[in-house]
Each structure stands twice: as structure tokens, then as C-alpha cells.
Coordinates of N, CA and C in Angstrom, one line a residue:
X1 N 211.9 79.1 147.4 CA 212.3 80.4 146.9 C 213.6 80.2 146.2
X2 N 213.6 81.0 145.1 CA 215.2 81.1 144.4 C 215.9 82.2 144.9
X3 N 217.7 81.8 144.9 CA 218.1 83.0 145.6 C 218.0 84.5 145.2
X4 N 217.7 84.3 144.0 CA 216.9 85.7 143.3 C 216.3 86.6 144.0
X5 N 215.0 85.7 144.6 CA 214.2 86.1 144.9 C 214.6 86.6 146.4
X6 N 215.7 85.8 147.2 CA 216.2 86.5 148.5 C 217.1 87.6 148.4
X7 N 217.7 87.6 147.4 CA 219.0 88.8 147.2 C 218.1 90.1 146.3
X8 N 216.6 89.8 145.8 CA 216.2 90.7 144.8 C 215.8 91.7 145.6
X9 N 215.5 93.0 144.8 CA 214.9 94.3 145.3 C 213.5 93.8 145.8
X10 N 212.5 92.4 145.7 CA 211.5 92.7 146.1 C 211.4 92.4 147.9
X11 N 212.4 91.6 148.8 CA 212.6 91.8 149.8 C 213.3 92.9 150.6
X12 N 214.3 93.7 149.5 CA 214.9 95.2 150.0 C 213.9 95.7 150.7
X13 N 213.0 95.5 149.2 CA 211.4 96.6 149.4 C 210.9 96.8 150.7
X14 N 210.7 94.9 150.9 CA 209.5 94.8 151.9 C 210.3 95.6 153.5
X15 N 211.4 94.9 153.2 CA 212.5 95.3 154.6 C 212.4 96.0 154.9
X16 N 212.6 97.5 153.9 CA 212.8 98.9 153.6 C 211.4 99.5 154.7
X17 N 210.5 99.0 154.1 CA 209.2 99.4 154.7 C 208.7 98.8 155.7
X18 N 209.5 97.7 156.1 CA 208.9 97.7 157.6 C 210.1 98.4 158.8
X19 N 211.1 98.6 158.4 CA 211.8 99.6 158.8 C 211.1 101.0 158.6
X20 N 210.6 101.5 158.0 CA 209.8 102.9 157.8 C 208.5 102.6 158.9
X21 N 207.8 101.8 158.2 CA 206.9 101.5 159.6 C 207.5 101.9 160.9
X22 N 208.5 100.6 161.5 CA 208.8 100.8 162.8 C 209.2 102.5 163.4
X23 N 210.2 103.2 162.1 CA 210.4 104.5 162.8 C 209.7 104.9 163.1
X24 N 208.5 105.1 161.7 CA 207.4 106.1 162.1 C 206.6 105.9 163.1
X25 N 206.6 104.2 164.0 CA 206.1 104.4 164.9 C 206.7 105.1 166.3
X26 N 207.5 104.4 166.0 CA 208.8 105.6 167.4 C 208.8 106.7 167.2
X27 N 208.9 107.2 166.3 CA 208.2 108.9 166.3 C 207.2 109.0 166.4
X28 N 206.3 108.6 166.4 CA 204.5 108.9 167.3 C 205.0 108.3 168.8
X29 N 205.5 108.0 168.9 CA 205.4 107.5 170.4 C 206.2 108.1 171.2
X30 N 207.2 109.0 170.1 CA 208.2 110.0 171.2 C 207.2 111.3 171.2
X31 N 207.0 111.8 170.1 CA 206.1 112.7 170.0 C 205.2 113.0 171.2
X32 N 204.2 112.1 171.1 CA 203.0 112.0 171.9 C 203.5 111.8 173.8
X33 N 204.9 111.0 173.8 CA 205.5 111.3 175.1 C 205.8 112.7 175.4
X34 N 206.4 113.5 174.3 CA 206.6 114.9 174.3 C 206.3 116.0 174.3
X35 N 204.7 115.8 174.0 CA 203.5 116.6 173.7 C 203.3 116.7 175.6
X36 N 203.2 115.2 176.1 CA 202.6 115.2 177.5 C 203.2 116.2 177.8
X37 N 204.3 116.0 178.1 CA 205.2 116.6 179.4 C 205.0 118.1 178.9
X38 N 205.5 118.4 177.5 CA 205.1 120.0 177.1 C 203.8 121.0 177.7
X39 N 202.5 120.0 177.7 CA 201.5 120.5 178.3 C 201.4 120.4 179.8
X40 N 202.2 119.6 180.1 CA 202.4 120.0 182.0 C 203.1 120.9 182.2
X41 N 204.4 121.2 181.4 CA 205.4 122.5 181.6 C 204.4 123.7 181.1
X42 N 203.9 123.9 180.1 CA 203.3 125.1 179.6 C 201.8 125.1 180.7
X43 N 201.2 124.8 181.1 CA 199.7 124.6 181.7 C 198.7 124.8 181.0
X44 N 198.5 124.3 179.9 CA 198.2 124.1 178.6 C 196.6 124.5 179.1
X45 N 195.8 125.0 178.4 CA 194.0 125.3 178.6 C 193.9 125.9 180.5
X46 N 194.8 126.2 181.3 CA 195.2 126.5 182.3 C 194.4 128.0 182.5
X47 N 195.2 128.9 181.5 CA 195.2 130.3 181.8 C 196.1 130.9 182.7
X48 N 196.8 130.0 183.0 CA 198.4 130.4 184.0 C 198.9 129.6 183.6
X49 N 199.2 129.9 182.8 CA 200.6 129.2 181.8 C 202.2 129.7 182.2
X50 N 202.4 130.9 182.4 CA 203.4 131.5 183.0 C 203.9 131.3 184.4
X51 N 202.0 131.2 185.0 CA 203.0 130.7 186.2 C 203.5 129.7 186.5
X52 N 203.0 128.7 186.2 CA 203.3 127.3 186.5 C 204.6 126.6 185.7
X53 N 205.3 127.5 185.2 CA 206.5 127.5 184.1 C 207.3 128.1 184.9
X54 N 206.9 129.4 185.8 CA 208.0 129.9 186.6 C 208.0 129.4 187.9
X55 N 206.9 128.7 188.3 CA 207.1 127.8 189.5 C 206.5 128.9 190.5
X56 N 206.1 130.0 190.1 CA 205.7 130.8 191.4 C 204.2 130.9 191.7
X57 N 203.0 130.4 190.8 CA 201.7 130.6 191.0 C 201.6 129.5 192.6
X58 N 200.3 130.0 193.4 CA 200.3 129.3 194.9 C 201.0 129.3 195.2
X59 N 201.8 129.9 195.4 CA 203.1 130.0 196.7 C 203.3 131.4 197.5
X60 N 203.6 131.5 198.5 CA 203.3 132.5 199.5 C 204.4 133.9 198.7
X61 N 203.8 135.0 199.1 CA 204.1 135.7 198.5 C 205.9 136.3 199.3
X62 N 206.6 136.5 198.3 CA 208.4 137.1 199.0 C 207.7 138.7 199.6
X63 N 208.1 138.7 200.8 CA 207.8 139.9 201.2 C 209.3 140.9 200.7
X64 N 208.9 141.9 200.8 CA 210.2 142.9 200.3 C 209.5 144.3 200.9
X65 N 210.7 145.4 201.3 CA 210.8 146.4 201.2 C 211.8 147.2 199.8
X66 N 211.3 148.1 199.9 CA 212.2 148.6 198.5 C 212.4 150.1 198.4
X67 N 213.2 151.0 198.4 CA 213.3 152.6 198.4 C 212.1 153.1 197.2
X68 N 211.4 153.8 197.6 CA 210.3 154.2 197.0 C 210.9 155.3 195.2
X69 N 210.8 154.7 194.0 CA 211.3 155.5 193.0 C 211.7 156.5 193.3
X70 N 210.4 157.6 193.6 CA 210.6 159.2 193.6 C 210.9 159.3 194.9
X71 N 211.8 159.7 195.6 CA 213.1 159.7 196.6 C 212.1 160.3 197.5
X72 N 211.2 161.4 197.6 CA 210.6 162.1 198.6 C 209.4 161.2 199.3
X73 N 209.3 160.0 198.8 CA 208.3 159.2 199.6 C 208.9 158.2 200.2
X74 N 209.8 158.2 200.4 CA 210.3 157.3 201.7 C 210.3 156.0 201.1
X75 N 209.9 154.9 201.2 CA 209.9 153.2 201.0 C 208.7 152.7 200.9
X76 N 208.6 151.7 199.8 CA 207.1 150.6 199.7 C 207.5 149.3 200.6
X77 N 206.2 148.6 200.8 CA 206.7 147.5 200.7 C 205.0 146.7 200.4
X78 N 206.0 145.4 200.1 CA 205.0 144.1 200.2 C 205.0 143.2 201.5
X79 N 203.6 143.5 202.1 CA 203.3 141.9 203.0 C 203.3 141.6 202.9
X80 N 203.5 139.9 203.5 CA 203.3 138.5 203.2 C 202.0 138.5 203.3
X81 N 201.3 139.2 204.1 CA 199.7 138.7 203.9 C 198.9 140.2 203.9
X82 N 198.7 140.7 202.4 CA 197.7 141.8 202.7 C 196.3 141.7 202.8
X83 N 196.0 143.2 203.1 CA 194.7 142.7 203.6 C 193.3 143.1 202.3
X84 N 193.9 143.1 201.3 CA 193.4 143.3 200.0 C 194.3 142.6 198.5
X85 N 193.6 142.0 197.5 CA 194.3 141.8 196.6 C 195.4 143.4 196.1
X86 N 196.7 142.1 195.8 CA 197.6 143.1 195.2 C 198.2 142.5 193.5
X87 N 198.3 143.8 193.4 CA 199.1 143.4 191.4 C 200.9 144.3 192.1
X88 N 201.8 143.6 192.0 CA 203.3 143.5 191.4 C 203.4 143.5 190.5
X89 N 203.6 144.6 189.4 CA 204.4 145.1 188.3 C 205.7 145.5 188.1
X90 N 206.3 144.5 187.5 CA 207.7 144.8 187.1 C 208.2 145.3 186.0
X91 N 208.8 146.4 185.8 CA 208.2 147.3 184.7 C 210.4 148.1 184.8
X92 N 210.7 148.5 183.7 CA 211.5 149.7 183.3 C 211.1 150.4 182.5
X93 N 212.2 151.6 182.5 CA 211.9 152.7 181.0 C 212.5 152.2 180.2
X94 N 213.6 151.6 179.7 CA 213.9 151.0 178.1 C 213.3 149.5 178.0
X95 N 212.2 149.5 178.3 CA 211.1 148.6 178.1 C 210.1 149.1 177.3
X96 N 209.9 148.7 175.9 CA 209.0 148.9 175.1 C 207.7 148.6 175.4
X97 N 207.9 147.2 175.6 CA 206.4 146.5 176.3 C 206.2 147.1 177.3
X98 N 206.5 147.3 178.6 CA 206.2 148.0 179.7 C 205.6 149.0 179.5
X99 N 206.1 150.2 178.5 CA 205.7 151.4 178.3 C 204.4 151.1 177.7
X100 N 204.1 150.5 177.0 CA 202.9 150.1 176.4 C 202.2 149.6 177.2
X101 N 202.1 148.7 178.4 CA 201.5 148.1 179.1 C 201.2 149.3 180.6
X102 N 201.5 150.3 180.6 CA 201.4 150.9 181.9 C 200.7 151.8 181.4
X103 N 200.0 152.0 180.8 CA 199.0 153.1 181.0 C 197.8 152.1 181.0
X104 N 197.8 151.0 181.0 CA 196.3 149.8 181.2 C 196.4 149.5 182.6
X105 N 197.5 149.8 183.1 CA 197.8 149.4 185.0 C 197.3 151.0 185.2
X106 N 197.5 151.6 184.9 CA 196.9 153.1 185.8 C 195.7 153.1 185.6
X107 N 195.1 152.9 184.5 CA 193.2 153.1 184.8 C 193.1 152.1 185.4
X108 N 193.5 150.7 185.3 CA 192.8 149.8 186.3 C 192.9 150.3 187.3
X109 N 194.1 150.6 188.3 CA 194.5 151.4 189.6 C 193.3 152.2 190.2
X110 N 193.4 152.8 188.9 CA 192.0 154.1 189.2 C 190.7 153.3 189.2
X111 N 190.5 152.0 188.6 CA 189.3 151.7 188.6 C 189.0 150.7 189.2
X112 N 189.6 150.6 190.3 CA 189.5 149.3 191.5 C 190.6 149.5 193.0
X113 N 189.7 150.3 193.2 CA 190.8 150.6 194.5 C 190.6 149.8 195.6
X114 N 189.6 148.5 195.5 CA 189.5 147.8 196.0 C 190.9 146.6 196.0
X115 N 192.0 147.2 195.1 CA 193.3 146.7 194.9 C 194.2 146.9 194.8
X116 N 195.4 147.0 195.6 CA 196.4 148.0 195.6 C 197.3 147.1 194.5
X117 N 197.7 148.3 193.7 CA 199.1 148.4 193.1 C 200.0 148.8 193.2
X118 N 201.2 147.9 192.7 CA 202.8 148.1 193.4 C 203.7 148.2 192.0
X119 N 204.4 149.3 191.4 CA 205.8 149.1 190.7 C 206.8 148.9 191.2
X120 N 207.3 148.2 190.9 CA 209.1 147.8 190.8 C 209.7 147.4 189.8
X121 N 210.6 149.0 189.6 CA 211.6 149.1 188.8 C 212.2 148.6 188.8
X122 N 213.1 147.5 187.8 CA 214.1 146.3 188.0 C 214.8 146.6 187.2
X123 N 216.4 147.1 187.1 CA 217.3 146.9 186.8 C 217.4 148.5 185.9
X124 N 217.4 149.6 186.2 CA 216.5 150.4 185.7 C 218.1 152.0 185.9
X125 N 217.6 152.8 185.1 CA 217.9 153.9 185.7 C 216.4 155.2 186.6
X126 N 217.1 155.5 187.4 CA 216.2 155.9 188.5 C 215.6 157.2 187.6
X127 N 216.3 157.7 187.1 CA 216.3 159.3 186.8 C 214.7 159.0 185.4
X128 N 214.9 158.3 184.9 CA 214.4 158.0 183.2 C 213.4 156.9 183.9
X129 N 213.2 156.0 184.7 CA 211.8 155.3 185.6 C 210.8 156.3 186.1
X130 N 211.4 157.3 186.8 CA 210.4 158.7 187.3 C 209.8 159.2 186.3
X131 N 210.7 159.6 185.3 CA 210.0 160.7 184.5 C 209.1 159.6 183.4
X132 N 209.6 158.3 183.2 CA 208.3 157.2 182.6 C 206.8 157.2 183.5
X133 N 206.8 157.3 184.7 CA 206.4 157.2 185.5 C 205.1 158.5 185.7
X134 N 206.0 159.7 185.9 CA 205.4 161.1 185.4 C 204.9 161.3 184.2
X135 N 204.9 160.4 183.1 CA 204.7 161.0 182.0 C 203.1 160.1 181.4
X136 N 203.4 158.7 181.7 CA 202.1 158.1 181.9 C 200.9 158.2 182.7
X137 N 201.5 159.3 184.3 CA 200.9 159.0 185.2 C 200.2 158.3 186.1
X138 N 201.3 157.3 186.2 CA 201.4 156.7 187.6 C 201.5 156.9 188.6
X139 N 200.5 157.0 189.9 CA 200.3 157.6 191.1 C 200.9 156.6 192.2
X140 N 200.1 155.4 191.7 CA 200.2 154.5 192.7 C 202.3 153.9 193.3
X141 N 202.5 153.1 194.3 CA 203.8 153.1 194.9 C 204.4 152.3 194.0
X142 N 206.2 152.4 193.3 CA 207.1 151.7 192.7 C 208.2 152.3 193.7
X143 N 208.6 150.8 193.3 CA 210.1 150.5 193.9 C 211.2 150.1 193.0
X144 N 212.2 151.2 193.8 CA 213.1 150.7 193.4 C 214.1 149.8 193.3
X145 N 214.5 148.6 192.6 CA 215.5 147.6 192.6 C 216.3 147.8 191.5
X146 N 217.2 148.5 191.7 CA 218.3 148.7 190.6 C 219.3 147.0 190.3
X147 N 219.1 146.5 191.6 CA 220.0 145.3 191.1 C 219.3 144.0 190.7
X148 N 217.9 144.3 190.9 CA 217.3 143.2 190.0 C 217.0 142.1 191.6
X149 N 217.0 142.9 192.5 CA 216.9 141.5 193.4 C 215.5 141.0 193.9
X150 N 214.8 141.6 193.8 CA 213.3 140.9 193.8 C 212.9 140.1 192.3
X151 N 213.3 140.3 191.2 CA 213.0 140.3 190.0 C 213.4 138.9 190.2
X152 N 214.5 138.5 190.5 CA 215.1 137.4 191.2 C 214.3 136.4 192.2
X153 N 213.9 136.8 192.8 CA 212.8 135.7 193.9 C 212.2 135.4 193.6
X154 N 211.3 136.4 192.2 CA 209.9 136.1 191.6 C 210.5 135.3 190.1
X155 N 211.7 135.0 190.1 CA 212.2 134.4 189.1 C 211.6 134.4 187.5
X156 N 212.4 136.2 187.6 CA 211.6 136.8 185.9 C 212.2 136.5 185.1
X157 N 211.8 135.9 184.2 CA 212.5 135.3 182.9 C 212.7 137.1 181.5
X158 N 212.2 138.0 182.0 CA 212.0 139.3 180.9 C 211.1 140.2 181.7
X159 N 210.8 141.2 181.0 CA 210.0 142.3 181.2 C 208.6 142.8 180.2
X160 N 207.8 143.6 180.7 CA 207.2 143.2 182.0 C 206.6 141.6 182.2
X161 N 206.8 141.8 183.9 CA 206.0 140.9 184.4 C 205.0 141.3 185.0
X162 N 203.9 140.5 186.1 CA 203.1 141.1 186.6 C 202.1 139.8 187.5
X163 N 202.5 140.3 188.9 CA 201.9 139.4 189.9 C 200.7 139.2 190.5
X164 N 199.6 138.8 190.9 CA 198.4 138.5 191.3 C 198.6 137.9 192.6
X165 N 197.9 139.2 193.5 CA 198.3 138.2 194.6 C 197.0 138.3 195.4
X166 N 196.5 137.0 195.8 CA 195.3 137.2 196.8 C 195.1 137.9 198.2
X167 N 193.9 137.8 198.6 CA 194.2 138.1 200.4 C 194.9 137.4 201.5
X168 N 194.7 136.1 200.5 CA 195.7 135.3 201.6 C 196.7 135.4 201.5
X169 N 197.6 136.4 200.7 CA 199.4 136.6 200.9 C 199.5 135.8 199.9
X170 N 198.8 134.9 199.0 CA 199.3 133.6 198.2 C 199.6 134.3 196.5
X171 N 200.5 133.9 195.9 CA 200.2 134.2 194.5 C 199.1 133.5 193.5
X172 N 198.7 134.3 193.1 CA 197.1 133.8 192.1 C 197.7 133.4 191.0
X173 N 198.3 134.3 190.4 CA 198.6 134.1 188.6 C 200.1 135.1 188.5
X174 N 200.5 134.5 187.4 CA 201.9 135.5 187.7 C 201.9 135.5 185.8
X175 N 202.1 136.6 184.9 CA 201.8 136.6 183.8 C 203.4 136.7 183.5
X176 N 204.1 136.4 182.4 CA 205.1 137.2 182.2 C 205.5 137.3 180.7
X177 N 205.9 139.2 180.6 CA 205.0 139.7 179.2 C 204.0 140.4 179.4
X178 N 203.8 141.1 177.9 CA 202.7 142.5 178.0 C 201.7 141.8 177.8
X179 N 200.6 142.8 179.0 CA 199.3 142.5 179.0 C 198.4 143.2 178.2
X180 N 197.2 142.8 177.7 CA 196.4 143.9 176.8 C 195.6 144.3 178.2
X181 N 194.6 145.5 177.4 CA 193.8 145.6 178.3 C 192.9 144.3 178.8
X182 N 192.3 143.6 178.0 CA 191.7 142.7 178.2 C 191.8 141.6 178.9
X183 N 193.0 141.3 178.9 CA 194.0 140.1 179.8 C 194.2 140.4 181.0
X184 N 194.4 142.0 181.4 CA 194.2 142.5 182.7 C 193.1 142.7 183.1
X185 N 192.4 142.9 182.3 CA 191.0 142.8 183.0 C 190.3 141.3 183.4
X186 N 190.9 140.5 182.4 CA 190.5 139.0 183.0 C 190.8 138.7 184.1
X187 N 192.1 139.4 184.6 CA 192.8 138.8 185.4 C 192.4 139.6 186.8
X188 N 192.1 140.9 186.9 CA 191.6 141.1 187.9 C 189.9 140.9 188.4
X189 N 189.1 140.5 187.5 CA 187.9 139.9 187.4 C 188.1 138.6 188.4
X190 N 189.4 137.7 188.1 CA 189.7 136.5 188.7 C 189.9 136.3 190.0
X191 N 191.1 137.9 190.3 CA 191.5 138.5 192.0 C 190.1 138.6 192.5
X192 N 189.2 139.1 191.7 CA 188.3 139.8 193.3 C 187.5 139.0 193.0
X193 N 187.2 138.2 192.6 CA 186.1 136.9 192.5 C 184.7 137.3 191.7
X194 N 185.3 138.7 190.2 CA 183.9 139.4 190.2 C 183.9 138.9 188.7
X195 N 182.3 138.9 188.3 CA 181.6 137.9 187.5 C 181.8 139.2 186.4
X196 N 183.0 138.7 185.1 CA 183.4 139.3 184.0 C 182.4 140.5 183.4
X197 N 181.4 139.7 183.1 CA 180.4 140.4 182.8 C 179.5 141.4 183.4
X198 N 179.5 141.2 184.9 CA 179.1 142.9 185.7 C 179.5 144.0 185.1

């Protein structure tokens, strides 16, 4: 070889590009390291993607008492182990999505009373939750948590949320974010073990 030929652009070249090679292989290789773990955090083809992000799907349910919204009903609560599936809805009035999503929780309510439903107001004013509440017509029991402290145990990242809980006290699916009708209906199809299509 002449030293031409070692100091010339045609070994820059080659250099050049087996350096491009190697990055681009360490970028596929971080990538594809990155993708993994992404699809274990998210629960990728799951269908409980939410829960398993907030760490709360299969885990026994936080029991709570809570002052019942409209003051003249005394107090809700949640058992650790009821004796029917339950939906926890975490819901306010200057929640856009909530208000949108609660009139799909009241006909289900109405259309499966083979499952109780629970509101809890989280972080809320009481006066303006009622009359949200009266205005969509919601019958079934909400609670009140003005300081956000169940929202807290069930570790809500935003509003609404909304919890699936089996007979065994355990959490099924925990969604978080507005549900369509359809998503709720998947989702209680899944609670009572009933075949979509019936």
C-alpha cells in the first residue's frame, strides 16, 4: 500500500461506515431492549394495560368508608370482600371526561343489578358533585373524598378512573380514563363471566 492510499478518503470511507454500521447496530439493540420492558410496563395485547401500570389489578381490594355525597344518606362503604361484583368510579364535576362517561355508568347500573355501583367524588366540591349527580341521574351510592384519600390507595394517576372488582374482594381491571360505552360493556361482560355476545 502507498501512504496515499492509508491517509486517502478511500479508508475515511470504509472507517466511516463501519462506524455507522456498529451504531446502527446499538440502536437496534437498545431499541428492541426498550420495546421489551415498554410492553411489560404497558401490558401490551393484555386488555389491562392500566392496571398493571398502576400496580393495582389482583390485589385485594382497600376497604373504605366514606360520607355519602348527598348528606341525608348517611355513609357508603366498600368491603374487602363483597358478595357481588363491584365497579368504583372515581368521577368530579369539573371533569369533562367524567361528565361524559357517567351517563354510560347509570344505564349499566340500571342494567345489571346483579352489580353494585359505587361513586367517589375525589377532590371535588360537594355542592356542584350533587347537582352533577342530579342532573345525569345517578341513583346508585358516591362518596365523598374531598381530600383525594382513596384516589390515593388506588393510586390515580387523573380522572376518571374506574375499578372492577370481583367476588372475591380482588381487583379485576382497573381502567384509567374515559370509558366508551363499549369498553364498559366489555368490561362488565368480563366481571360476571357473561359471553359478550348473549
Amino acid at each position: 500500500m502507498t501512504a496515499e492510499t492509508l491517509s486517502g478518503p478511500g479508508i475515511a470511507t470504509r472507517m466511516s461506515a463501519r462506524r455507522a454500521v456498529a451504531a446502527v447496530a446499538v440502536l437496534i439493540s437498545l431499541s428492541a431492549v426498550a420495546a421489551v420492558f415498554i410492553g411489560k410496563g404497558s401490558g401490551a395485547g393484555s386488555g389491562t394495560g392500566d392496571a398493571k401500570v398502576s400496580g393495582v389489578s389482583s390485589r385485594a381490594v382497600v376497604p373504605f368508608t366514606l360520607p355519602e355525597l348527598r348528606e341525608d344518606r348517611g355513609s357508603v362503604s366498600l368491603v374487602a370482600t363483597p358478595d357481588r361484583p363491584t365497579v368504583v368510579n372515581f368521577f368530579a364535576w369539573w371533569c369533562e371526561p367524567c361528565q361524559r362517561e357517567l351517563p354510560a355508568l347509570r344505564d349499566a347500573a340500571a342494567a345489571h343489578p346483579e352489580i353494585a355501583f359505587l361513586g367517589v367524588d375525589h377532590k371535588d366540591s360537594r355542592d356542584d358533585a350533587v347537582e352533577l349527580l342530579d342532573t345525569i341521574g345517578i341513583t346508585y351510592p358516591a362518596g365523598y373524598d374531598p381530600k383525594g384519600t382513596i384516589g390515593a390507595k388506588y393510586a390515580l394517576r387523573g380522572l376518571p378512573a374506574t375499578v372492577f372488582i370481583g367476588t372475591d374482594g380482588r381487583v379485576v381491571d382497573f381502567h384509567q380514563g374515559e370509558l366508551s360505552v363499549a369498553e364498559l360493556r366489555e368490561r362488565l361482560d368480563r366481571l360476571t363471566l357473561r359471553n359478550p355476545k348473549s
